[in-house]
PDB file of C-alpha atoms in Angstrom:
ATOM      1  CA  MET A   1      18.106  20.091 -32.797  1.00  0.00           C
ATOM      2  CA  ARG A   2      17.559  23.201 -30.567  1.00  0.00           C
ATOM      3  CA  TYR A   3      14.468  22.771 -28.385  1.00  0.00           C
ATOM      4  CA  GLU A   4      12.150  25.500 -27.180  1.00  0.00           C
ATOM      5  CA  LEU A   5      10.916  25.153 -23.688  1.00  0.00           C
ATOM      6  CA  TYR A   6       7.892  27.145 -22.753  1.00  0.00           C
ATOM      7  CA  TYR A   7       7.149  27.638 -19.202  1.00  0.00           C
ATOM      8  CA  TRP A   8       6.567  30.550 -16.556  1.00  0.00           C
ATOM      9  CA  PRO A   9       9.736  32.386 -16.213  1.00  0.00           C
ATOM     10  CA  MET A  10       9.692  33.350 -12.555  1.00  0.00           C
ATOM     11  CA  ILE A  11       9.286  29.834 -11.012  1.00  0.00           C
ATOM     12  CA  GLN A  12      10.718  26.176 -11.285  1.00  0.00           C
ATOM     13  CA  GLY A  13       7.444  24.443 -11.157  1.00  0.00           C
ATOM     14  CA  ARG A  14       6.599  21.661 -13.409  1.00  0.00           C
ATOM     15  CA  GLY A  15       8.956  23.054 -16.034  1.00  0.00           C
ATOM     16  CA  GLU A  16      12.030  22.336 -13.869  1.00  0.00           C
ATOM     17  CA  TYR A  17      11.648  18.542 -14.146  1.00  0.00           C
ATOM     18  CA  VAL A  18      12.128  19.202 -18.073  1.00  0.00           C
ATOM     19  CA  ARG A  19      14.975  21.717 -17.503  1.00  0.00           C
ATOM     20  CA  LEU A  20      16.987  19.133 -15.435  1.00  0.00           C
ATOM     21  CA  ALA A  21      16.599  16.683 -18.237  1.00  0.00           C
ATOM     22  CA  LEU A  22      17.690  18.984 -20.842  1.00  0.00           C
ATOM     23  CA  GLU A  23      20.556  20.280 -18.782  1.00  0.00           C
ATOM     24  CA  GLU A  24      21.748  16.643 -17.818  1.00  0.00           C
ATOM     25  CA  ALA A  25      21.669  15.820 -21.581  1.00  0.00           C
ATOM     26  CA  ALA A  26      23.615  18.896 -22.545  1.00  0.00           C
ATOM     27  CA  ALA A  27      20.802  19.593 -25.085  1.00  0.00           C
ATOM     28  CA  SER A  28      20.614  22.823 -26.848  1.00  0.00           C
ATOM     29  CA  TYR A  29      17.381  24.710 -25.802  1.00  0.00           C
ATOM     30  CA  ARG A  30      15.986  28.074 -25.404  1.00  0.00           C
ATOM     31  CA  ASP A  31      13.811  28.932 -22.159  1.00  0.00           C
ATOM     32  CA  VAL A  32      11.587  30.974 -24.388  1.00  0.00           C
ATOM     33  CA  ALA A  33       9.438  32.992 -21.767  1.00  0.00           C
ATOM     34  CA  ARG A  34      12.609  34.015 -19.808  1.00  0.00           C
ATOM     35  CA  GLU A  35      14.302  35.287 -22.966  1.00  0.00           C
ATOM     36  CA  GLU A  36      11.363  36.747 -24.675  1.00  0.00           C
ATOM     37  CA  GLY A  37       8.580  37.254 -22.076  1.00  0.00           C
ATOM     38  CA  ILE A  38       5.226  35.604 -21.256  1.00  0.00           C
ATOM     39  CA  ALA A  39       3.703  37.005 -24.394  1.00  0.00           C
ATOM     40  CA  ALA A  40       5.942  34.579 -26.409  1.00  0.00           C
ATOM     41  CA  MET A  41       4.261  31.682 -24.464  1.00  0.00           C
ATOM     42  CA  THR A  42       0.796  32.904 -24.740  1.00  0.00           C
ATOM     43  CA  ALA A  43       1.164  33.379 -28.522  1.00  0.00           C
ATOM     44  CA  MET A  44       1.961  29.753 -28.650  1.00  0.00           C
ATOM     45  CA  LEU A  45      -0.846  28.650 -26.486  1.00  0.00           C
ATOM     46  CA  GLU A  46      -3.293  30.802 -28.694  1.00  0.00           C
ATOM     47  CA  ALA A  47      -1.906  29.550 -32.006  1.00  0.00           C
ATOM     48  CA  ASP A  48      -4.301  27.854 -34.410  1.00  0.00           C
ATOM     49  CA  SER A  49      -3.094  24.362 -34.003  1.00  0.00           C
ATOM     50  CA  ALA A  50      -4.580  20.773 -34.488  1.00  0.00           C
ATOM     51  CA  THR A  51      -3.005  19.720 -31.246  1.00  0.00           C
ATOM     52  CA  PRO A  52      -2.623  22.720 -28.957  1.00  0.00           C
ATOM     53  CA  PRO A  53      -1.255  22.378 -25.594  1.00  0.00           C
ATOM     54  CA  PHE A  54      -3.405  22.832 -22.576  1.00  0.00           C
ATOM     55  CA  ALA A  55      -0.858  24.728 -20.382  1.00  0.00           C
ATOM     56  CA  PRO A  56       2.786  24.926 -19.797  1.00  0.00           C
ATOM     57  CA  PRO A  57       5.244  23.504 -19.733  1.00  0.00           C
ATOM     58  CA  PHE A  58       5.354  22.418 -23.401  1.00  0.00           C
ATOM     59  CA  LEU A  59       8.301  21.651 -25.708  1.00  0.00           C
ATOM     60  CA  LYS A  60       8.782  22.458 -29.358  1.00  0.00           C
ATOM     61  CA  ALA A  61      11.031  20.189 -31.172  1.00  0.00           C
ATOM     62  CA  GLY A  62      10.964  21.072 -34.788  1.00  0.00           C
ATOM     63  CA  ARG A  63       7.538  20.985 -35.980  1.00  0.00           C
ATOM     64  CA  LEU A  64       6.499  19.076 -32.868  1.00  0.00           C
ATOM     65  CA  VAL A  65       4.968  20.486 -29.915  1.00  0.00           C
ATOM     66  CA  ILE A  66       4.702  18.208 -26.833  1.00  0.00           C
ATOM     67  CA  GLY A  67       2.756  19.107 -23.658  1.00  0.00           C
ATOM     68  CA  GLN A  68       2.559  17.758 -20.011  1.00  0.00           C
ATOM     69  CA  THR A  69       5.643  17.211 -18.124  1.00  0.00           C
ATOM     70  CA  ALA A  70       5.781  13.363 -18.181  1.00  0.00           C
ATOM     71  CA  ASN A  71       5.038  13.156 -21.801  1.00  0.00           C
ATOM     72  CA  ILE A  72       7.991  15.655 -22.512  1.00  0.00           C
ATOM     73  CA  LEU A  73      10.340  13.332 -20.447  1.00  0.00           C
ATOM     74  CA  LEU A  74       9.179  10.346 -22.360  1.00  0.00           C
ATOM     75  CA  PHE A  75      10.045  12.048 -25.483  1.00  0.00           C
ATOM     76  CA  LEU A  76      13.400  13.369 -24.358  1.00  0.00           C
ATOM     77  CA  GLY A  77      14.367  10.223 -22.386  1.00  0.00           C
ATOM     78  CA  ALA A  78      14.377   8.094 -25.400  1.00  0.00           C
ATOM     79  CA  ARG A  79      16.351  10.495 -27.531  1.00  0.00           C
ATOM     80  CA  HIS A  80      18.956  11.506 -24.963  1.00  0.00           C
ATOM     81  CA  GLY A  81      19.846   8.391 -23.033  1.00  0.00           C
ATOM     82  CA  LEU A  82      17.843   9.201 -20.021  1.00  0.00           C
ATOM     83  CA  ALA A  83      15.529   6.099 -20.240  1.00  0.00           C
ATOM     84  CA  PRO A  84      16.068   2.480 -20.971  1.00  0.00           C
ATOM     85  CA  LYS A  85      16.324   1.540 -24.678  1.00  0.00           C
ATOM     86  CA  ALA A  86      13.723  -1.227 -24.700  1.00  0.00           C
ATOM     87  CA  GLU A  87      10.219  -0.313 -24.765  1.00  0.00           C
ATOM     88  CA  PRO A  88       9.279  -1.970 -21.518  1.00  0.00           C
ATOM     89  CA  GLY A  89      11.694   0.010 -19.757  1.00  0.00           C
ATOM     90  CA  GLN A  90      10.681   3.246 -21.308  1.00  0.00           C
ATOM     91  CA  PHE A  91       7.201   2.579 -20.210  1.00  0.00           C
ATOM     92  CA  TRP A  92       8.232   1.630 -16.624  1.00  0.00           C
ATOM     93  CA  VAL A  93      10.130   5.004 -16.216  1.00  0.00           C
ATOM     94  CA  HIS A  94       7.193   6.825 -17.850  1.00  0.00           C
ATOM     95  CA  GLN A  95       4.882   5.091 -15.104  1.00  0.00           C
ATOM     96  CA  LEU A  96       7.293   6.271 -12.438  1.00  0.00           C
ATOM     97  CA  GLN A  97       7.237   9.739 -13.706  1.00  0.00           C
ATOM     98  CA  LEU A  98       3.428   9.729 -13.610  1.00  0.00           C
ATOM     99  CA  THR A  99       3.546   8.611  -9.960  1.00  0.00           C
ATOM    100  CA  ILE A 100       5.723  11.494  -9.267  1.00  0.00           C
ATOM    101  CA  THR A 101       3.356  13.666 -10.976  1.00  0.00           C
ATOM    102  CA  ASP A 102       0.593  12.606  -8.656  1.00  0.00           C
ATOM    103  CA  PHE A 103       2.863  13.295  -5.862  1.00  0.00           C
ATOM    104  CA  VAL A 104       3.675  16.836  -7.068  1.00  0.00           C
ATOM    105  CA  VAL A 105      -0.180  17.658  -7.075  1.00  0.00           C
ATOM    106  CA  GLU A 106      -0.365  16.672  -3.352  1.00  0.00           C
ATOM    107  CA  ILE A 107       2.719  18.708  -2.524  1.00  0.00           C
ATOM    108  CA  HIS A 108       0.987  21.831  -4.163  1.00  0.00           C
ATOM    109  CA  ASP A 109      -2.236  21.033  -2.421  1.00  0.00           C
ATOM    110  CA  THR A 110      -0.717  21.387   1.113  1.00  0.00           C
ATOM    111  CA  HIS A 111      -0.817  25.019   0.738  1.00  0.00           C
ATOM    112  CA  HIS A 112      -3.861  25.380  -1.522  1.00  0.00           C
ATOM    113  CA  PRO A 113      -6.228  22.529  -0.647  1.00  0.00           C
ATOM    114  CA  LEU A 114      -9.333  24.450  -1.614  1.00  0.00           C
ATOM    115  CA  GLY A 115      -7.909  25.499  -4.986  1.00  0.00           C
ATOM    116  CA  PRO A 116      -5.210  27.682  -6.687  1.00  0.00           C
ATOM    117  CA  THR A 117      -7.488  30.557  -7.306  1.00  0.00           C
ATOM    118  CA  LEU A 118      -7.878  31.385  -3.538  1.00  0.00           C
ATOM    119  CA  TYR A 119      -4.909  33.111  -1.675  1.00  0.00           C
ATOM    120  CA  TYR A 120      -3.048  30.845   0.864  1.00  0.00           C
ATOM    121  CA  GLU A 121      -4.295  33.365   3.571  1.00  0.00           C
ATOM    122  CA  ASP A 122      -7.944  32.191   2.734  1.00  0.00           C
ATOM    123  CA  GLN A 123      -7.295  28.592   3.271  1.00  0.00           C
ATOM    124  CA  ARG A 124      -4.809  28.490   6.340  1.00  0.00           C
ATOM    125  CA  ALA A 125      -6.947  25.992   8.486  1.00  0.00           C
ATOM    126  CA  PRO A 126      -7.628  23.593   5.526  1.00  0.00           C
ATOM    127  CA  ALA A 127      -3.831  23.713   4.756  1.00  0.00           C
ATOM    128  CA  LYS A 128      -2.675  23.071   8.094  1.00  0.00           C
ATOM    129  CA  LYS A 129      -4.992  19.926   8.361  1.00  0.00           C
ATOM    130  CA  ARG A 130      -4.071  18.836   4.821  1.00  0.00           C
ATOM    131  CA  THR A 131      -0.219  19.176   5.615  1.00  0.00           C
ATOM    132  CA  ALA A 132      -0.634  17.076   8.688  1.00  0.00           C
ATOM    133  CA  GLU A 133      -2.338  14.362   6.774  1.00  0.00           C
ATOM    134  CA  PHE A 134       0.294  14.723   3.949  1.00  0.00           C
ATOM    135  CA  TRP A 135       3.222  14.091   6.307  1.00  0.00           C
ATOM    136  CA  SER A 136       1.670  11.290   8.274  1.00  0.00           C
ATOM    137  CA  GLU A 137       0.209   9.323   5.327  1.00  0.00           C
ATOM    138  CA  ARG A 138       1.206  10.565   1.816  1.00  0.00           C
ATOM    139  CA  VAL A 139       4.899  11.252   2.270  1.00  0.00           C
ATOM    140  CA  PRO A 140       5.808   7.844   3.738  1.00  0.00           C
ATOM    141  CA  LYS A 141       3.682   6.258   1.086  1.00  0.00           C
ATOM    142  CA  PHE A 142       5.149   7.981  -1.961  1.00  0.00           C
ATOM    143  CA  LEU A 143       8.770   8.295  -0.851  1.00  0.00           C
ATOM    144  CA  GLY A 144       8.844   4.993   0.851  1.00  0.00           C
ATOM    145  CA  TYR A 145       7.719   3.454  -2.534  1.00  0.00           C
ATOM    146  CA  PHE A 146      10.696   4.916  -4.357  1.00  0.00           C
ATOM    147  CA  GLU A 147      13.112   4.223  -1.432  1.00  0.00           C
ATOM    148  CA  GLN A 148      12.038   0.545  -1.710  1.00  0.00           C
ATOM    149  CA  LEU A 149      12.538   0.571  -5.503  1.00  0.00           C
ATOM    150  CA  LEU A 150      16.081   2.221  -5.043  1.00  0.00           C
ATOM    151  CA  GLY A 151      16.985  -0.405  -2.682  1.00  0.00           C
ATOM    152  CA  ARG A 152      16.093  -3.227  -5.034  1.00  0.00           C
ATOM    153  CA  SER A 153      17.589  -1.724  -7.973  1.00  0.00           C
ATOM    154  CA  GLY A 154      20.998  -3.099  -7.568  1.00  0.00           C
ATOM    155  CA  GLY A 155      22.642  -0.034  -8.735  1.00  0.00           C
ATOM    156  CA  ALA A 156      23.158   3.756  -7.831  1.00  0.00           C
ATOM    157  CA  TYR A 157      19.870   4.680  -9.412  1.00  0.00           C
ATOM    158  CA  VAL A 158      16.287   3.838  -9.379  1.00  0.00           C
ATOM    159  CA  THR A 159      16.384   1.453 -12.400  1.00  0.00           C
ATOM    160  CA  GLY A 160      19.926   0.309 -11.839  1.00  0.00           C
ATOM    161  CA  ARG A 161      23.418   1.622 -12.683  1.00  0.00           C
ATOM    162  CA  ARG A 162      22.272   4.192 -15.378  1.00  0.00           C
ATOM    163  CA  LEU A 163      20.540   7.501 -14.464  1.00  0.00           C
ATOM    164  CA  THR A 164      17.048   8.144 -15.876  1.00  0.00           C
ATOM    165  CA  TYR A 165      14.789  11.158 -15.896  1.00  0.00           C
ATOM    166  CA  VAL A 166      13.153   9.701 -12.898  1.00  0.00           C
ATOM    167  CA  ASP A 167      16.229  10.211 -10.674  1.00  0.00           C
ATOM    168  CA  LEU A 168      16.442  13.823 -11.766  1.00  0.00           C
ATOM    169  CA  SER A 169      12.791  14.311 -10.850  1.00  0.00           C
ATOM    170  CA  LEU A 170      13.362  12.648  -7.466  1.00  0.00           C
ATOM    171  CA  PHE A 171      16.343  14.977  -6.959  1.00  0.00           C
ATOM    172  CA  GLN A 172      14.053  17.823  -7.471  1.00  0.00           C
ATOM    173  CA  ILE A 173      11.339  16.433  -4.981  1.00  0.00           C
ATOM    174  CA  ILE A 174      13.880  16.008  -2.265  1.00  0.00           C
ATOM    175  CA  ALA A 175      15.399  19.511  -2.900  1.00  0.00           C
ATOM    176  CA  GLY A 176      11.800  21.060  -2.960  1.00  0.00           C
ATOM    177  CA  LEU A 177      10.628  19.308   0.351  1.00  0.00           C
ATOM    178  CA  ARG A 178      13.821  20.595   1.819  1.00  0.00           C
ATOM    179  CA  TYR A 179      12.840  24.115   1.002  1.00  0.00           C
ATOM    180  CA  ALA A 180       9.132  23.963   1.735  1.00  0.00           C
ATOM    181  CA  PHE A 181       9.413  21.957   4.915  1.00  0.00           C
ATOM    182  CA  PRO A 182      12.912  22.154   6.421  1.00  0.00           C
ATOM    183  CA  ASN A 183      11.968  20.918   9.919  1.00  0.00           C
ATOM    184  CA  ARG A 184       9.545  18.077   8.952  1.00  0.00           C
ATOM    185  CA  MET A 185      11.927  16.948   6.246  1.00  0.00           C
ATOM    186  CA  ALA A 186      15.094  16.848   8.457  1.00  0.00           C
ATOM    187  CA  ALA A 187      13.125  14.664  10.694  1.00  0.00           C
ATOM    188  CA  PHE A 188      11.820  12.407   8.008  1.00  0.00           C
ATOM    189  CA  GLU A 189      15.102  12.066   6.114  1.00  0.00           C
ATOM    190  CA  ARG A 190      16.264   9.128   8.402  1.00  0.00           C
ATOM    191  CA  ASN A 191      13.583   7.086   6.793  1.00  0.00           C
ATOM    192  CA  ILE A 192      14.798   7.556   3.253  1.00  0.00           C
ATOM    193  CA  PRO A 193      18.514   7.273   3.323  1.00  0.00           C
ATOM    194  CA  GLY A 194      18.685   5.875  -0.223  1.00  0.00           C
ATOM    195  CA  LEU A 195      16.827   8.915  -1.764  1.00  0.00           C
ATOM    196  CA  VAL A 196      18.907  11.327   0.256  1.00  0.00           C
ATOM    197  CA  ALA A 197      21.961   9.669  -1.208  1.00  0.00           C
ATOM    198  CA  LEU A 198      20.504   9.642  -4.692  1.00  0.00           C
ATOM    199  CA  HIS A 199      19.719  13.355  -4.325  1.00  0.00           C
ATOM    200  CA  ASP A 200      23.436  14.049  -3.499  1.00  0.00           C
ATOM    201  CA  ARG A 201      24.680  11.797  -6.252  1.00  0.00           C
ATOM    202  CA  VAL A 202      22.623  13.702  -8.858  1.00  0.00           C
ATOM    203  CA  ALA A 203      23.472  17.174  -7.524  1.00  0.00           C
ATOM    204  CA  ALA A 204      27.347  16.123  -8.026  1.00  0.00           C
ATOM    205  CA  ARG A 205      26.900  15.021 -11.711  1.00  0.00           C
ATOM    206  CA  PRO A 206      28.911  17.563 -13.633  1.00  0.00           C
ATOM    207  CA  ASN A 207      25.987  18.917 -15.980  1.00  0.00           C
ATOM    208  CA  ILE A 208      23.599  19.195 -12.956  1.00  0.00           C
ATOM    209  CA  ALA A 209      26.185  20.903 -10.665  1.00  0.00           C
ATOM    210  CA  ALA A 210      27.020  23.375 -13.473  1.00  0.00           C
ATOM    211  CA  TYR A 211      23.351  24.008 -13.849  1.00  0.00           C
ATOM    212  CA  LEU A 212      22.649  24.428 -10.127  1.00  0.00           C
ATOM    213  CA  ALA A 213      25.456  27.037  -9.741  1.00  0.00           C
ATOM    214  CA  SER A 214      24.281  28.817 -12.917  1.00  0.00           C
ATOM    215  CA  PRO A 215      21.639  31.707 -13.244  1.00  0.00           C
ATOM    216  CA  ARG A 216      19.547  29.446 -15.302  1.00  0.00           C
ATOM    217  CA  ARG A 217      18.430  27.573 -12.121  1.00  0.00           C
ATOM    218  CA  ILE A 218      15.551  29.823 -10.886  1.00  0.00           C
ATOM    219  CA  PRO A 219      15.677  29.839  -6.834  1.00  0.00           C
ATOM    220  CA  PHE A 220      12.874  28.327  -4.978  1.00  0.00           C
ATOM    221  CA  ASN A 221      10.258  30.935  -4.154  1.00  0.00           C
ATOM    222  CA  GLU A 222       6.912  31.487  -2.678  1.00  0.00           C
ATOM    223  CA  ASP A 223       5.063  31.388  -6.092  1.00  0.00           C
ATOM    224  CA  GLY A 224       6.030  27.995  -6.935  1.00  0.00           C
ATOM    225  CA  ILE A 225       4.887  24.446  -6.163  1.00  0.00           C
ATOM    226  CA  PHE A 226       7.181  24.177  -3.194  1.00  0.00           C
ATOM    227  CA  ARG A 227       6.439  26.939  -0.741  1.00  0.00           C
ATOM    228  CA  HIS A 228       7.664  27.444   2.665  1.00  0.00           C
ATOM    229  CA  TYR A 229       5.088  28.685   5.238  1.00  0.00           C
ATOM    230  CA  LYS A 230       6.332  28.326   8.871  1.00  0.00           C
ATOM    231  CA  ALA A 231       2.875  27.523  10.071  1.00  0.00           C
ATOM    232  CA  LEU A 232       2.775  24.463   7.945  1.00  0.00           C
ATOM    233  CA  ASP A 233       6.300  23.161   8.955  1.00  0.00           C
ATOM    234  CA  ASP A 234       5.701  23.246  12.794  1.00  0.00           C
TER     235      ASP A 234
END
């Protein structure tokens, strides 16, 4: 089956977690909006459907259209060996992905705490305050949790010896925080040596390494979730 991924063509964003899973699985897929333009994605969003997606990313698999990043990964994980085979394990990694989803929202809100419809320039002071709280309280809580899980896993990955889509997503979190907050992240990484090693382990996997070196990997930029503003990284 050849999948069709629908997401914004100019950013990594929430679609990148799906791209990483597809690339690791060596799955055949089209990144539709990058190939055909945003109009192709808009047409799918506006199509008459009994189960329309609310927003990208969404994945078309045959006649099935699946929205929400964690939901897409739940689907792909079971079909491509990126999740445990038993149902309890599948729900466990889904739970972890939902926790990552919560963290992604908090990362976004460091630079847009008053809402995404306002420019960063219109919320500089609240962003500075939100970022300070994010690094003092939220980053240690979220990354500390995953560091602890990794330490208890008994293997190279969060759930043990086999990689899951959660490991791919944590790779993206570490890479994104390094881009958005290079100074803060450099100081914090001493607290999460396991996650840093996990990032490097995932980056070295053959399919992921090939993807990262290819034009399919959109560079981090100032339109995505991870944005670098020097004033927030001091």
